[in-house]
Each structure stands twice: as structure tokens, then as C-alpha cells.
Amino acid sequence: MESIATKDLMARASAAARVGEALQARSVRRGLQKNPENAEAWLGLAGVIDNPDDKKAVLEQALRVDPENTEANAGLERSRGVCRCRAGAMTLSRRPTLTCPPFCNAPCSSWISSQRRAQAAPPPAATEEVLYCVNHPDTETLLRCNKCGRPVCTRCVQLTDVGYRCKDCISNQQKVYFNAEKLDYPIAFAVGFIVCAFAAPISGILLSRLGLFGWIIAILAGSAAGGFLAEIVRRAVGRRRGRHLWAVAFAGILLGVLVGSLAASRIENSFSLFSIANLLFLGLALSTTYYRLR
Ligand SMILES: [Zn+2]
Ligand SMILES: [Zn+2]
Ligand SMILES: [Zn+2]
């Protein structure tokens, strides 16, 4: 079945398809001629059309074939001007000719800045070359990772602050950044615990004996003590970084404060974990440690 409306839509779509993505448009159209009842194929065609009116018409055709199709519904919503790109973090631009094909198919700032970067970079040598995704050998693509240069499809690419990157390159980059070793986690926990289990009762008892003067000491020394504690923990793990290393260290610190304070309240009657000077000191110290470790 190929109605007049279908033919008309295809003609408009072929005129509107971007030159650079004519390749994808051609293969999608081939599929549509065989099976015009295929909503996925209409969606694919919508993905390579620039003109917002034509895109809308094709998406509406996809919905006619499959009224429940979530992607087509979302696409229509986007064509009304909502960019869902990167969890809605991007703001819409008013330039209607630029769109964001891997993500929202809407003119959004992330796509525009990537276009600017692409224009600044030297143009690719062979534009007619057919590329296939390294992970999906059946998927034709026009995108390349800007780090390793391998061709990747829209499922395998991610828009980062420095352009389109394949997932391998992104995870390699994270491995370089998060260089903590397995032993660093128990070390960070133990060092935080031991230091605080001794320091919390000592500082607490001193502050309780100083009376009003304890308040002043707490305010003056709290942040410095917290910074010192963070420095001890960071040195203990050789200044390596781990995704959750700070949280593990902080858990040890909190447990150390708790255990140390409980012990202190048994030894010294005048000590109270909840005295105002002690709470002031602990609050200042621990918030500083928290921000230094994160
Ligand atoms: Zn976008
Ligand atoms: Zn890569
Ligand atoms: Zn792929």
C-alpha cells in the first residue's frame, strides 16, 4: 500500500533531508517503500529531516501507523520546542536550522556548540565513505568519536563537554581520573575512624574544661582541625581519587567521632557530646572535612 499522502510525504522528506545524512535517508526510504506501515521507519526518516514542518508531518504519519508510539509522541512534543537533551539541561536556541540528531532532534545549544567546533576542525576527507559503527557492524553512521576517531552510531556515542565521544573513550578517561586502588578504601575508613576515635574525646574534654573560653577555641580552631583531618586522610591514600572514596572515609570519621565520644563520656563526667562548644567544634570541623574530601 502506498497512498498519495505517503508519496507526498516521501517527496517532501527527500527534499528536506540534509545532504550529509542523505545516506541514512536513502536507506530509510528504501525500507519505507517496502513497508509503509512501519512506524519505526517513519521515525528514522523524521530523524534525518531538518525542516520542522516536514518533520512534524512525518512524525504524525508515524503516529497514524502506531498511535501509542512513545518516541513519535515525544518527538512531536520536541518539535513544539522542548529540548530534552541531556536531561533538559540545555536551553533552546532560536536558530531553527540547527538540530541535535543524536539526542533530541531539536535546535539546542549543545548541538549548536558542537557544530561550531566541527566547523573549526578540518573537514573529513571522504564524505561519500560509508561508515559502520564499531559496536554494531550493521548500523551505518556518520558520526565519529572525536578522541579515537572510530565511527560510532547514535546509540554508542555520548555528547560530552568536549564533543562526541565513544563510551570506551569516556570510561578510559574516568579510569585515569579515578585512580584509587582497592586497599585505599579500607585505609581511608580506618584512618578516619582511628584519628577521630582519639581526637574527638580529647578535643571534647578540653573544650568542656575551658568553659566559656571553649566556645572561642571551637570557633577559631574548628575549620582548621577539619582541614587537617582531610589532609591526613588524603595523604594516607596517596592522594588518589575514587568515585566513593570520600564517602567511605567520611563514614569512618563519623563512626570514630561517635565511638570516641561514647568512650569519653564514660571516662570524664563533665564531657558531653551535646555541649554547645563541642557541637560547634564538631560541626565546623566535619563540614570542612566533608568539603575538602569531596
Ligand atoms: Zn539537544
Ligand atoms: Zn573513542
Ligand atoms: Zn553502535
mmCIF file of N, CA, C and O in Angstrom, residues 227-279:
data_model
loop_
_atom_site.group_PDB
_atom_site.id
_atom_site.type_symbol
_atom_site.label_atom_id
_atom_site.label_comp_id
_atom_site.label_asym_id
_atom_site.label_seq_id
_atom_site.Cartn_x
_atom_site.Cartn_y
_atom_site.Cartn_z
ATOM 1 N N GLY A 227 40.182 20.698 58.256
ATOM 2 C CA GLY A 227 41.086 20.685 57.109
ATOM 3 C C GLY A 227 42.267 19.761 57.350
ATOM 4 O O GLY A 227 42.695 19.029 56.448
ATOM 5 N N PHE A 228 42.771 19.774 58.587
ATOM 6 C CA PHE A 228 43.895 18.913 58.959
ATOM 7 C C PHE A 228 43.501 17.441 58.834
ATOM 8 O O PHE A 228 44.242 16.625 58.286
ATOM 9 N N LEU A 229 42.297 17.121 59.297
ATOM 10 C CA LEU A 229 41.799 15.740 59.215
ATOM 11 C C LEU A 229 41.684 15.289 57.755
ATOM 12 O O LEU A 229 42.110 14.183 57.393
ATOM 13 N N ALA A 230 41.135 16.162 56.907
ATOM 14 C CA ALA A 230 41.006 15.814 55.489
ATOM 15 C C ALA A 230 42.379 15.552 54.877
ATOM 16 O O ALA A 230 42.562 14.623 54.085
ATOM 17 N N GLU A 231 43.362 16.364 55.270
ATOM 18 C CA GLU A 231 44.713 16.215 54.738
ATOM 19 C C GLU A 231 45.323 14.878 55.165
ATOM 20 O O GLU A 231 45.971 14.199 54.365
ATOM 21 N N ILE A 232 45.094 14.482 56.418
ATOM 22 C CA ILE A 232 45.614 13.191 56.904
ATOM 23 C C ILE A 232 45.036 12.051 56.066
ATOM 24 O O ILE A 232 45.759 11.165 55.600
ATOM 25 N N VAL A 233 43.714 12.094 55.842
ATOM 26 C CA VAL A 233 43.064 11.017 55.077
ATOM 27 C C VAL A 233 43.601 10.990 53.648
ATOM 28 O O VAL A 233 43.928 9.928 53.104
ATOM 29 N N ARG A 234 43.728 12.155 53.023
ATOM 30 C CA ARG A 234 44.174 12.191 51.629
ATOM 31 C C ARG A 234 45.607 11.696 51.498
ATOM 32 O O ARG A 234 45.960 11.028 50.529
ATOM 33 N N ARG A 235 46.456 12.028 52.468
ATOM 34 C CA ARG A 235 47.836 11.532 52.412
ATOM 35 C C ARG A 235 47.884 10.032 52.612
ATOM 36 O O ARG A 235 48.701 9.341 52.001
ATOM 37 N N ALA A 236 47.006 9.520 53.497
ATOM 38 C CA ALA A 236 47.009 8.081 53.790
ATOM 39 C C ALA A 236 46.713 7.265 52.536
ATOM 40 O O ALA A 236 47.194 6.146 52.395
ATOM 41 N N VAL A 237 45.931 7.813 51.603
ATOM 42 C CA VAL A 237 45.614 7.075 50.372
ATOM 43 C C VAL A 237 46.437 7.596 49.202
ATOM 44 O O VAL A 237 46.069 7.415 48.038
ATOM 45 N N GLY A 238 47.583 8.223 49.497
ATOM 46 C CA GLY A 238 48.487 8.667 48.436
ATOM 47 C C GLY A 238 47.847 9.674 47.499
ATOM 48 O O GLY A 238 48.203 9.739 46.329
ATOM 49 N N ARG A 239 46.864 10.436 47.985
ATOM 50 C CA ARG A 239 46.157 11.465 47.212
ATOM 51 C C ARG A 239 45.455 10.895 45.982
ATOM 52 O O ARG A 239 45.165 11.612 45.028
ATOM 53 N N ARG A 240 45.199 9.572 45.985
ATOM 54 C CA ARG A 240 44.469 9.004 44.846
ATOM 55 C C ARG A 240 42.986 9.326 44.977
ATOM 56 O O ARG A 240 42.490 9.585 46.065
ATOM 57 N N ARG A 241 42.292 9.310 43.815
ATOM 58 C CA ARG A 241 40.864 9.648 43.801
ATOM 59 C C ARG A 241 40.036 8.407 43.496
ATOM 60 O O ARG A 241 40.406 7.599 42.657
ATOM 61 N N GLY A 242 38.921 8.263 44.203
ATOM 62 C CA GLY A 242 37.986 7.171 43.935
ATOM 63 C C GLY A 242 36.592 7.738 43.899
ATOM 64 O O GLY A 242 36.316 8.747 44.536
ATOM 65 N N ARG A 243 35.718 7.067 43.149
ATOM 66 C CA ARG A 243 34.373 7.615 42.976
ATOM 67 C C ARG A 243 33.665 7.778 44.322
ATOM 68 O O ARG A 243 32.982 8.757 44.555
ATOM 69 N N HIS A 244 33.817 6.784 45.223
ATOM 70 C CA HIS A 244 33.117 6.846 46.509
ATOM 71 C C HIS A 244 34.089 6.882 47.681
ATOM 72 O O HIS A 244 33.691 6.644 48.814
ATOM 73 N N LEU A 245 35.359 7.170 47.388
ATOM 74 C CA LEU A 245 36.375 7.117 48.442
ATOM 75 C C LEU A 245 36.056 8.101 49.562
ATOM 76 O O LEU A 245 36.195 7.781 50.744
ATOM 77 N N TRP A 246 35.605 9.293 49.197
ATOM 78 C CA TRP A 246 35.320 10.310 50.214
ATOM 79 C C TRP A 246 34.212 9.844 51.154
ATOM 80 O O TRP A 246 34.275 10.086 52.355
ATOM 81 N N ALA A 247 33.208 9.142 50.588
ATOM 82 C CA ALA A 247 32.068 8.704 51.405
ATOM 83 C C ALA A 247 32.518 7.641 52.401
ATOM 84 O O ALA A 247 32.094 7.641 53.564
ATOM 85 N N VAL A 248 33.400 6.731 51.940
ATOM 86 C CA VAL A 248 33.911 5.682 52.824
ATOM 87 C C VAL A 248 34.718 6.316 53.957
ATOM 88 O O VAL A 248 34.555 5.973 55.135
ATOM 89 N N ALA A 249 35.590 7.274 53.603
ATOM 90 C CA ALA A 249 36.393 7.954 54.619
ATOM 91 C C ALA A 249 35.487 8.677 55.612
ATOM 92 O O ALA A 249 35.694 8.612 56.828
ATOM 93 N N PHE A 250 34.451 9.336 55.094
ATOM 94 C CA PHE A 250 33.577 10.119 55.962
ATOM 95 C C PHE A 250 32.775 9.214 56.897
ATOM 96 O O PHE A 250 32.525 9.571 58.051
ATOM 97 N N ALA A 251 32.405 8.026 56.410
ATOM 98 C CA ALA A 251 31.702 7.075 57.268
ATOM 99 C C ALA A 251 32.602 6.669 58.438
ATOM 100 O O ALA A 251 32.157 6.608 59.591
ATOM 101 N N GLY A 252 33.890 6.410 58.146
ATOM 102 C CA GLY A 252 34.839 6.071 59.204
ATOM 103 C C GLY A 252 34.981 7.200 60.205
ATOM 104 O O GLY A 252 35.030 6.978 61.418
ATOM 105 N N ILE A 253 35.015 8.429 59.691
ATOM 106 C CA ILE A 253 35.165 9.603 60.556
ATOM 107 C C ILE A 253 33.971 9.732 61.508
ATOM 108 O O ILE A 253 34.136 9.898 62.718
ATOM 109 N N LEU A 254 32.756 9.614 60.951
ATOM 110 C CA LEU A 254 31.555 9.758 61.786
ATOM 111 C C LEU A 254 31.505 8.670 62.857
ATOM 112 O O LEU A 254 31.200 8.943 64.022
ATOM 113 N N LEU A 255 31.835 7.443 62.453
ATOM 114 C CA LEU A 255 31.823 6.334 63.411
ATOM 115 C C LEU A 255 32.872 6.574 64.495
ATOM 116 O O LEU A 255 32.619 6.331 65.682
ATOM 117 N N GLY A 256 34.049 7.078 64.085
ATOM 118 C CA GLY A 256 35.113 7.372 65.045
ATOM 119 C C GLY A 256 34.677 8.417 66.053
ATOM 120 O O GLY A 256 34.907 8.274 67.260
ATOM 121 N N VAL A 257 34.022 9.488 65.580
ATOM 122 C CA VAL A 257 33.537 10.542 66.476
ATOM 123 C C VAL A 257 32.553 9.956 67.486
ATOM 124 O O VAL A 257 32.618 10.231 68.690
ATOM 125 N N LEU A 258 31.662 9.102 66.978
ATOM 126 C CA LEU A 258 30.624 8.519 67.836
ATOM 127 C C LEU A 258 31.233 7.620 68.912
ATOM 128 O O LEU A 258 30.946 7.764 70.112
ATOM 129 N N VAL A 259 32.111 6.697 68.467
ATOM 130 C CA VAL A 259 32.725 5.751 69.404
ATOM 131 C C VAL A 259 33.599 6.494 70.412
ATOM 132 O O VAL A 259 33.530 6.251 71.623
ATOM 133 N N GLY A 260 34.419 7.450 69.914
ATOM 134 C CA GLY A 260 35.299 8.213 70.791
ATOM 135 C C GLY A 260 34.513 9.008 71.819
ATOM 136 O O GLY A 260 34.880 9.064 73.000
ATOM 137 N N SER A 261 33.400 9.617 71.393
ATOM 138 C CA SER A 261 32.607 10.436 72.301
ATOM 139 C C SER A 261 31.939 9.577 73.368
ATOM 140 O O SER A 261 31.844 9.971 74.532
ATOM 141 N N LEU A 262 31.471 8.387 72.965
ATOM 142 C CA LEU A 262 30.854 7.473 73.935
ATOM 143 C C LEU A 262 31.864 7.079 75.002
ATOM 144 O O LEU A 262 31.562 7.082 76.202
ATOM 145 N N ALA A 263 33.094 6.761 74.548
ATOM 146 C CA ALA A 263 34.143 6.381 75.495
ATOM 147 C C ALA A 263 34.455 7.544 76.424
ATOM 148 O O ALA A 263 34.610 7.362 77.640
ATOM 149 N N ALA A 264 34.523 8.763 75.870
ATOM 150 C CA ALA A 264 34.872 9.936 76.674
ATOM 151 C C ALA A 264 33.827 10.203 77.753
ATOM 152 O O ALA A 264 34.159 10.590 78.876
ATOM 153 N N SER A 265 32.554 9.986 77.417
ATOM 154 C CA SER A 265 31.506 10.278 78.397
ATOM 155 C C SER A 265 31.556 9.291 79.562
ATOM 156 O O SER A 265 31.035 9.568 80.639
ATOM 157 N N ARG A 266 32.206 8.140 79.359
ATOM 158 C CA ARG A 266 32.365 7.179 80.458
ATOM 159 C C ARG A 266 33.539 7.573 81.349
ATOM 160 O O ARG A 266 33.508 7.356 82.555
ATOM 161 N N ILE A 267 34.599 8.107 80.693
ATOM 162 C CA ILE A 267 35.811 8.451 81.437
ATOM 163 C C ILE A 267 35.616 9.746 82.220
ATOM 164 O O ILE A 267 35.962 9.846 83.385
ATOM 165 N N GLU A 268 35.054 10.743 81.558
ATOM 166 C CA GLU A 268 35.015 12.100 82.114
ATOM 167 C C GLU A 268 33.560 12.532 82.275
ATOM 168 O O GLU A 268 32.819 12.616 81.300
ATOM 169 N N ASN A 269 33.158 12.823 83.499
ATOM 170 C CA ASN A 269 31.761 13.162 83.755
ATOM 171 C C ASN A 269 31.362 14.502 83.161
ATOM 172 O O ASN A 269 30.223 14.686 82.745
ATOM 173 N N SER A 270 32.327 15.449 83.132
ATOM 174 C CA SER A 270 31.979 16.794 82.661
ATOM 175 C C SER A 270 31.799 16.827 81.139
ATOM 176 O O SER A 270 31.257 17.778 80.594
ATOM 177 N N PHE A 271 32.255 15.758 80.436
ATOM 178 C CA PHE A 271 32.170 15.763 78.979
ATOM 179 C C PHE A 271 30.757 15.432 78.509
ATOM 180 O O PHE A 271 30.132 14.500 79.002
ATOM 181 N N SER A 272 30.279 16.214 77.561
ATOM 182 C CA SER A 272 29.016 15.867 76.911
ATOM 183 C C SER A 272 29.167 16.100 75.420
ATOM 184 O O SER A 272 29.611 17.162 74.989
ATOM 185 N N LEU A 273 28.798 15.076 74.642
ATOM 186 C CA LEU A 273 28.861 15.197 73.179
ATOM 187 C C LEU A 273 28.014 16.378 72.719
ATOM 188 O O LEU A 273 28.321 17.040 71.736
ATOM 189 N N PHE A 274 26.923 16.649 73.488
ATOM 190 C CA PHE A 274 25.964 17.651 73.034
ATOM 191 C C PHE A 274 26.150 19.008 73.699
ATOM 192 O O PHE A 274 25.255 19.836 73.654
ATOM 193 N N SER A 275 27.321 19.235 74.320
ATOM 194 C CA SER A 275 27.572 20.590 74.821
ATOM 195 C C SER A 275 27.721 21.515 73.618
ATOM 196 O O SER A 275 28.170 21.087 72.549
ATOM 197 N N ILE A 276 27.333 22.774 73.801
ATOM 198 C CA ILE A 276 27.293 23.671 72.638
ATOM 199 C C ILE A 276 28.685 23.868 72.046
ATOM 200 O O ILE A 276 28.863 23.846 70.829
ATOM 201 N N ALA A 277 29.696 24.019 72.902
ATOM 202 C CA ALA A 277 31.060 24.206 72.390
ATOM 203 C C ALA A 277 31.496 22.999 71.568
ATOM 204 O O ALA A 277 32.073 23.138 70.485
ATOM 205 N N ASN A 278 31.188 21.811 72.058
ATOM 206 C CA ASN A 278 31.593 20.593 71.347
ATOM 207 C C ASN A 278 30.854 20.463 70.020
ATOM 208 O O ASN A 278 31.451 20.127 68.993
ATOM 209 N N LEU A 279 29.551 20.745 70.036
ATOM 210 C CA LEU A 279 28.776 20.655 68.791
ATOM 211 C C LEU A 279 29.274 21.674 67.770
ATOM 212 O O LEU A 279 29.369 21.386 66.579
#
